PDB file of C-alpha atoms in Angstrom:
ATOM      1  CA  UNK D   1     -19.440  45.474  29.441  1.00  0.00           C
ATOM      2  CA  UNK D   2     -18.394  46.369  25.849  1.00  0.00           C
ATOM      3  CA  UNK D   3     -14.915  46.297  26.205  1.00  0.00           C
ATOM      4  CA  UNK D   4     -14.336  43.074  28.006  1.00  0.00           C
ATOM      5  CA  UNK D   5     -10.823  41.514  28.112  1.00  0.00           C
ATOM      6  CA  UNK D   6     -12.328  38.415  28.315  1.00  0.00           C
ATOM      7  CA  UNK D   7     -12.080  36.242  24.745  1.00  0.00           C
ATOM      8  CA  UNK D   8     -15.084  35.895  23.362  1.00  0.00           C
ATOM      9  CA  UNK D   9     -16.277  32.614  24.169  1.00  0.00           C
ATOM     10  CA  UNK D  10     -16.496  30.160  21.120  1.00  0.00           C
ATOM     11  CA  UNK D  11     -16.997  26.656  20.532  1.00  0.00           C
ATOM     12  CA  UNK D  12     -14.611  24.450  18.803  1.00  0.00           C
ATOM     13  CA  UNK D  13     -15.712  22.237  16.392  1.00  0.00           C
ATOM     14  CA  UNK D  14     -13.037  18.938  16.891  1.00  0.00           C
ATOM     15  CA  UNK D  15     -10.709  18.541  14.123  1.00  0.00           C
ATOM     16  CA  UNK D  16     -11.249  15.606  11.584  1.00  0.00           C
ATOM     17  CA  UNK D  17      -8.813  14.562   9.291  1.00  0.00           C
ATOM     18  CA  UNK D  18      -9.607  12.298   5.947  1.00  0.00           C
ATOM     19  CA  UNK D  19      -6.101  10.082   6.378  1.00  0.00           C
ATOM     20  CA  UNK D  20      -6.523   9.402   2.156  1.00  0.00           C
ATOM     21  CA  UNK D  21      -6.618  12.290   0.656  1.00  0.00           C
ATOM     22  CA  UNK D  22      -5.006  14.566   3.530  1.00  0.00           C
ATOM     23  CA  UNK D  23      -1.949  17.223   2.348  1.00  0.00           C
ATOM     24  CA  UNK D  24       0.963  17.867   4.602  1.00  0.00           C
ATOM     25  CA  UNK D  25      -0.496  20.909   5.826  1.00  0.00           C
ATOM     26  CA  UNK D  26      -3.322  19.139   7.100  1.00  0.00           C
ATOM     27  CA  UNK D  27      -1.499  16.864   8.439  1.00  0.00           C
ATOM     28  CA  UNK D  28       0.037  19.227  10.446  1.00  0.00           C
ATOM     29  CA  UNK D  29      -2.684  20.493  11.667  1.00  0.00           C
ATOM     30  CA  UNK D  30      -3.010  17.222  14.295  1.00  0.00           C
ATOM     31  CA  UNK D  31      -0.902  17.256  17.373  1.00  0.00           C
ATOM     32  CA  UNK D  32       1.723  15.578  17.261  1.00  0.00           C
ATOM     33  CA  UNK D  33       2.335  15.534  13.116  1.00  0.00           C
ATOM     34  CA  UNK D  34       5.119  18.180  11.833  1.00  0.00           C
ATOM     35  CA  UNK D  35       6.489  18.266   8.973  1.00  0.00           C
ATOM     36  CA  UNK D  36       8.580  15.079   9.161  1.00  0.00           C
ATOM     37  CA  UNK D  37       5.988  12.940  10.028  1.00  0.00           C
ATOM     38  CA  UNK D  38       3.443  14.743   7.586  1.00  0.00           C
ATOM     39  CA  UNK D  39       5.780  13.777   4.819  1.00  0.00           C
ATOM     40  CA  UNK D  40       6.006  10.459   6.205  1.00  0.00           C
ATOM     41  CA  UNK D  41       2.328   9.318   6.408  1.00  0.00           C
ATOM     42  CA  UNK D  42       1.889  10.875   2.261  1.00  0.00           C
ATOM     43  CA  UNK D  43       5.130   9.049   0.884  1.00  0.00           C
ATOM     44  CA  UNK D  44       3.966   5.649   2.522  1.00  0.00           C
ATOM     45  CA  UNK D  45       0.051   6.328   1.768  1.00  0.00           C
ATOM     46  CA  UNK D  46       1.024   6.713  -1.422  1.00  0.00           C
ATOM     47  CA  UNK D  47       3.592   3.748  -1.979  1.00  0.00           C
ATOM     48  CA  UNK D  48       0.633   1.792  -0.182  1.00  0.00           C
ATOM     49  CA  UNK D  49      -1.942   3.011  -2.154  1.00  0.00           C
ATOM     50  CA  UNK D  50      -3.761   4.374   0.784  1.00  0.00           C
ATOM     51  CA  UNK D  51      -4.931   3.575   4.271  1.00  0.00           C
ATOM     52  CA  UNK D  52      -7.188   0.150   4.537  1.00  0.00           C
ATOM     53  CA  UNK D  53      -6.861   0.639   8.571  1.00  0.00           C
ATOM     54  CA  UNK D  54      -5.364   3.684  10.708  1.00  0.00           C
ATOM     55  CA  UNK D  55      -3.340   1.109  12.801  1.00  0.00           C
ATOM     56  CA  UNK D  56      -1.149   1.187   9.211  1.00  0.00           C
ATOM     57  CA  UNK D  57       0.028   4.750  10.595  1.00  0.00           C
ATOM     58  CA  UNK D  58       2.389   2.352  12.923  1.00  0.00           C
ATOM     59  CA  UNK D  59       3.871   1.336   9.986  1.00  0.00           C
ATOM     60  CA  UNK D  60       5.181   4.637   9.066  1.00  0.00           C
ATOM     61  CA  UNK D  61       8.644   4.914  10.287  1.00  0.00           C
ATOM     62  CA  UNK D  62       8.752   6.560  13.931  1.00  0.00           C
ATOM     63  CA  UNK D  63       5.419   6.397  14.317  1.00  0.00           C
ATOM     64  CA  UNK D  64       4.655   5.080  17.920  1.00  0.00           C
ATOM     65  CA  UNK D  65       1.504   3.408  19.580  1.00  0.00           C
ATOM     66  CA  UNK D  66       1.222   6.827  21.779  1.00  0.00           C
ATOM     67  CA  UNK D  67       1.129   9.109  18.486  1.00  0.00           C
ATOM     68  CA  UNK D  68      -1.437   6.545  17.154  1.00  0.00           C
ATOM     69  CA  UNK D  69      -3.513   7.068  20.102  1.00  0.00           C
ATOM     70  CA  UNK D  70      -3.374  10.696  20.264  1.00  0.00           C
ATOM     71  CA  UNK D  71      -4.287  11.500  16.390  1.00  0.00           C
ATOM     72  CA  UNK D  72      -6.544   8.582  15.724  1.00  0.00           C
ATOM     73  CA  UNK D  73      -9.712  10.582  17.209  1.00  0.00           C
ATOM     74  CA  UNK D  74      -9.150  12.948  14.768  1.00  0.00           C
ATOM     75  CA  UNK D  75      -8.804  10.563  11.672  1.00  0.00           C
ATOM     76  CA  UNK D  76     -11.071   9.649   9.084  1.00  0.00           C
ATOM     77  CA  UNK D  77     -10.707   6.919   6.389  1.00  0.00           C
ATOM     78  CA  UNK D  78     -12.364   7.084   3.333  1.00  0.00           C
ATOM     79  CA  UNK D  79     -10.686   3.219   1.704  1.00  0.00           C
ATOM     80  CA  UNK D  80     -13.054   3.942  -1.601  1.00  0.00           C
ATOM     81  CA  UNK D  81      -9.869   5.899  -2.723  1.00  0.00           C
ATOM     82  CA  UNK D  82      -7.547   3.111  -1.734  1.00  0.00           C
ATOM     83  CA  UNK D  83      -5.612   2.090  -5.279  1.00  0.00           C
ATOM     84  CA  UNK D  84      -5.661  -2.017  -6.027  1.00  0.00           C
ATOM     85  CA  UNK D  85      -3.448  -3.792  -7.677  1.00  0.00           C
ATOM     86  CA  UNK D  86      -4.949  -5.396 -11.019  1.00  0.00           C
ATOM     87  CA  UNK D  87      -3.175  -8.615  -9.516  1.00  0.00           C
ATOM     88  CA  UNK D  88      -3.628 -10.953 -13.441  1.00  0.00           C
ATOM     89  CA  UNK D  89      -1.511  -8.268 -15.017  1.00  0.00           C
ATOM     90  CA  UNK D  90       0.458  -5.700 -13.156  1.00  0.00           C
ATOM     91  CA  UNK D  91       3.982  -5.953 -13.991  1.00  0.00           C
ATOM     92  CA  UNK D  92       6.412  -7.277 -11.738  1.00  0.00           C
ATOM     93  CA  UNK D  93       8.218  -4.040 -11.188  1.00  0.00           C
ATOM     94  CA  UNK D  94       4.963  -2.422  -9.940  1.00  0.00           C
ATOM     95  CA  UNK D  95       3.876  -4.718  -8.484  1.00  0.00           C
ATOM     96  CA  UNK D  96       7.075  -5.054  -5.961  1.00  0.00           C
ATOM     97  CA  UNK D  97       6.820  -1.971  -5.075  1.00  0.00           C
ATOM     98  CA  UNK D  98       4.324  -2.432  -2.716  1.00  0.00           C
ATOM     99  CA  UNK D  99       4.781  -2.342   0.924  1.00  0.00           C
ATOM    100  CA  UNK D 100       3.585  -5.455   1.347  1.00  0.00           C
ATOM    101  CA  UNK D 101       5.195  -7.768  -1.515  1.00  0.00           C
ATOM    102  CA  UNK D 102       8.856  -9.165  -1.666  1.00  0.00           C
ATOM    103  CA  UNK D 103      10.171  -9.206  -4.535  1.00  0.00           C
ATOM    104  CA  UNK D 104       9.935 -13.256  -4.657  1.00  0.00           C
ATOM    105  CA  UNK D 105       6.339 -13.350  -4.126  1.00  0.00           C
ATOM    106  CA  UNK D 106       6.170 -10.698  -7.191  1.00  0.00           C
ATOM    107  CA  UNK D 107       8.055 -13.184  -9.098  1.00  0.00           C
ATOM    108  CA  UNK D 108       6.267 -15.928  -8.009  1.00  0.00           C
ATOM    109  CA  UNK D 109       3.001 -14.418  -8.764  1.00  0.00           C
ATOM    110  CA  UNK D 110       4.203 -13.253 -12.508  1.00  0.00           C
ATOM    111  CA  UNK D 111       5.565 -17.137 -12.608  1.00  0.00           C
ATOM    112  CA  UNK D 112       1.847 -18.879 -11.892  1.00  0.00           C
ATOM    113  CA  UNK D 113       0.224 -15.982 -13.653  1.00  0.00           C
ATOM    114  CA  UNK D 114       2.697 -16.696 -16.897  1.00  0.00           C
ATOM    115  CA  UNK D 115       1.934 -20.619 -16.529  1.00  0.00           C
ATOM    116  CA  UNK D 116      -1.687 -19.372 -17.311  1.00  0.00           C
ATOM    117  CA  UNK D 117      -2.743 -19.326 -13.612  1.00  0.00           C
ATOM    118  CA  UNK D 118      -5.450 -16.580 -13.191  1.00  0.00           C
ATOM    119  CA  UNK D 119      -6.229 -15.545  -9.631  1.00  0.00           C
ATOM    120  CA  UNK D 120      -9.964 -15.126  -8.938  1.00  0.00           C
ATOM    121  CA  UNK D 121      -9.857 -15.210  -5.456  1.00  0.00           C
ATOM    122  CA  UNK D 122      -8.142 -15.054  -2.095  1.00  0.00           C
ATOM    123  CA  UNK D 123      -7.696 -19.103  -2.257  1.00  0.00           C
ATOM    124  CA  UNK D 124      -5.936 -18.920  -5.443  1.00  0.00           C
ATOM    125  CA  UNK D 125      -3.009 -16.452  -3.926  1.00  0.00           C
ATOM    126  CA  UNK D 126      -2.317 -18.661  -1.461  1.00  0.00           C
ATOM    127  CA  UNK D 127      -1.598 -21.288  -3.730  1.00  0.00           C
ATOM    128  CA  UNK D 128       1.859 -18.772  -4.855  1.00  0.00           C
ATOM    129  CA  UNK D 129       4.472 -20.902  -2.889  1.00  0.00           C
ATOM    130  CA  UNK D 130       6.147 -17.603  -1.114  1.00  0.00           C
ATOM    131  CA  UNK D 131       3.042 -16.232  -0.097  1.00  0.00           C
ATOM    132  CA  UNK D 132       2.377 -16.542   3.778  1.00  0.00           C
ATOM    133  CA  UNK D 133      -0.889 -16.186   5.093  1.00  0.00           C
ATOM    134  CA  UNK D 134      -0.222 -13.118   7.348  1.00  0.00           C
ATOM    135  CA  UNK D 135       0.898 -11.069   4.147  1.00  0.00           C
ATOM    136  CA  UNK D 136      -1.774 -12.117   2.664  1.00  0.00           C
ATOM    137  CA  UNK D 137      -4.071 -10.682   4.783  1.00  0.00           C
ATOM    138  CA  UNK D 138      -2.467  -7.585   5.059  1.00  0.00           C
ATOM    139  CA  UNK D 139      -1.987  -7.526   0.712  1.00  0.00           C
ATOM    140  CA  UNK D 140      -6.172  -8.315   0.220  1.00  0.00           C
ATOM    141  CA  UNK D 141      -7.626  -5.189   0.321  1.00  0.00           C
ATOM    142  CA  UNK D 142      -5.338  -4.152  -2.455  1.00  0.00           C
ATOM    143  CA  UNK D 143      -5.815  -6.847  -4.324  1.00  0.00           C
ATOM    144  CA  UNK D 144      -8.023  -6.274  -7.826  1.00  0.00           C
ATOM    145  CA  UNK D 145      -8.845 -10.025  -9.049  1.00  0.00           C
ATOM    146  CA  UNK D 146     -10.584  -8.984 -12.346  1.00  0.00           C
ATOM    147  CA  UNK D 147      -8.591  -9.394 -15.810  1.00  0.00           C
ATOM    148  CA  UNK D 148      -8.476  -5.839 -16.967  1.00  0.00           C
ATOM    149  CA  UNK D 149      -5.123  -4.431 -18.034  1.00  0.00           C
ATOM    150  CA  UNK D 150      -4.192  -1.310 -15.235  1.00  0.00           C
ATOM    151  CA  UNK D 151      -5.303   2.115 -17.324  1.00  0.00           C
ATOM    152  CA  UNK D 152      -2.387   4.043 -18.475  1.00  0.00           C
ATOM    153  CA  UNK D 153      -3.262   7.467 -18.075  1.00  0.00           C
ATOM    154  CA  UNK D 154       0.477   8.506 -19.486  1.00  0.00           C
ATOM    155  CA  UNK D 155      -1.273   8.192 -23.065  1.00  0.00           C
ATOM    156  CA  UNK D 156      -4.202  10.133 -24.421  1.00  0.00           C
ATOM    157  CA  UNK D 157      -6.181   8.812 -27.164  1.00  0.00           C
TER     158      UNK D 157
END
């Protein structure tokens, strides 16, 4: 009839989320995520540099197993926006800042890399005397091995 009480009868389209480049308010938008937890996820994607893996949301503080398992469905990751660290020059204060590095691997990196060590690959880090192999593993996918200084985009030329 034309004035049914039913709803009309639509199909949702499942929510996806890009975990990179998501606001708060999207966040939100997944069950589970207020505004807490929203501010959470961008303050540690963005100390991190972004999300290599969606089991990193379990390093967010609070963030369970069961919240992993309820918003992952809904996640995307797009890791070509993930930011590396240009590992033969970043400065040691950067470059502790970093989830993932103490501050005496920093300085042990900045040590080898000041006795003219240059790291080209994954074998060379491991040669940094603090430098255990799990960290490592987590710290790769951030890692930029070339010899370019980082861009500073707070000066215009």
């Amino acid at each position: 009839s034309l004035y049914s009480t039913e709803p009309p009868k639509t199909t949702r389209q499942p929510l996806t989320v890009e975990l990179n480049t998501a606001d708060t308010i999207t966040l939100q938008l997944l069950r589970g995520i207020g505004p807490a937890y929203a501010r959470r996820i961008v303050r540690y994607r963005d100390r991190l540099g972004g999300f290599t893996h969606t089991d990193q949301l379990l390093e967010v503080y609070g963030f369970t197993p069961g919240l992993l398992a309820l918003v992952a469905p809904s996640l995307t990751l797009d890791t070509g926006a993930v930011r590396r660290l240009p590992v033969n020059t970043i400065p040691l204060k950067q470059l502790v800042r970093h989830p993932y590095v103490e501050y005496y691997q920093a300085r042990d990196i900045v040590a080898l890399r000041n006795s003219g060590v240059r790291f080209r690959t994954a074998d060379d880090l491991r040669a940094v005397p603090s430098m255990a192999d799990s960290t490592l593993q987590k710290l790769l996918p951030y890692i930029d091995f070339s010899d370019a200084p980082p861009a500073d985009t707070a000066s215009v030329q």
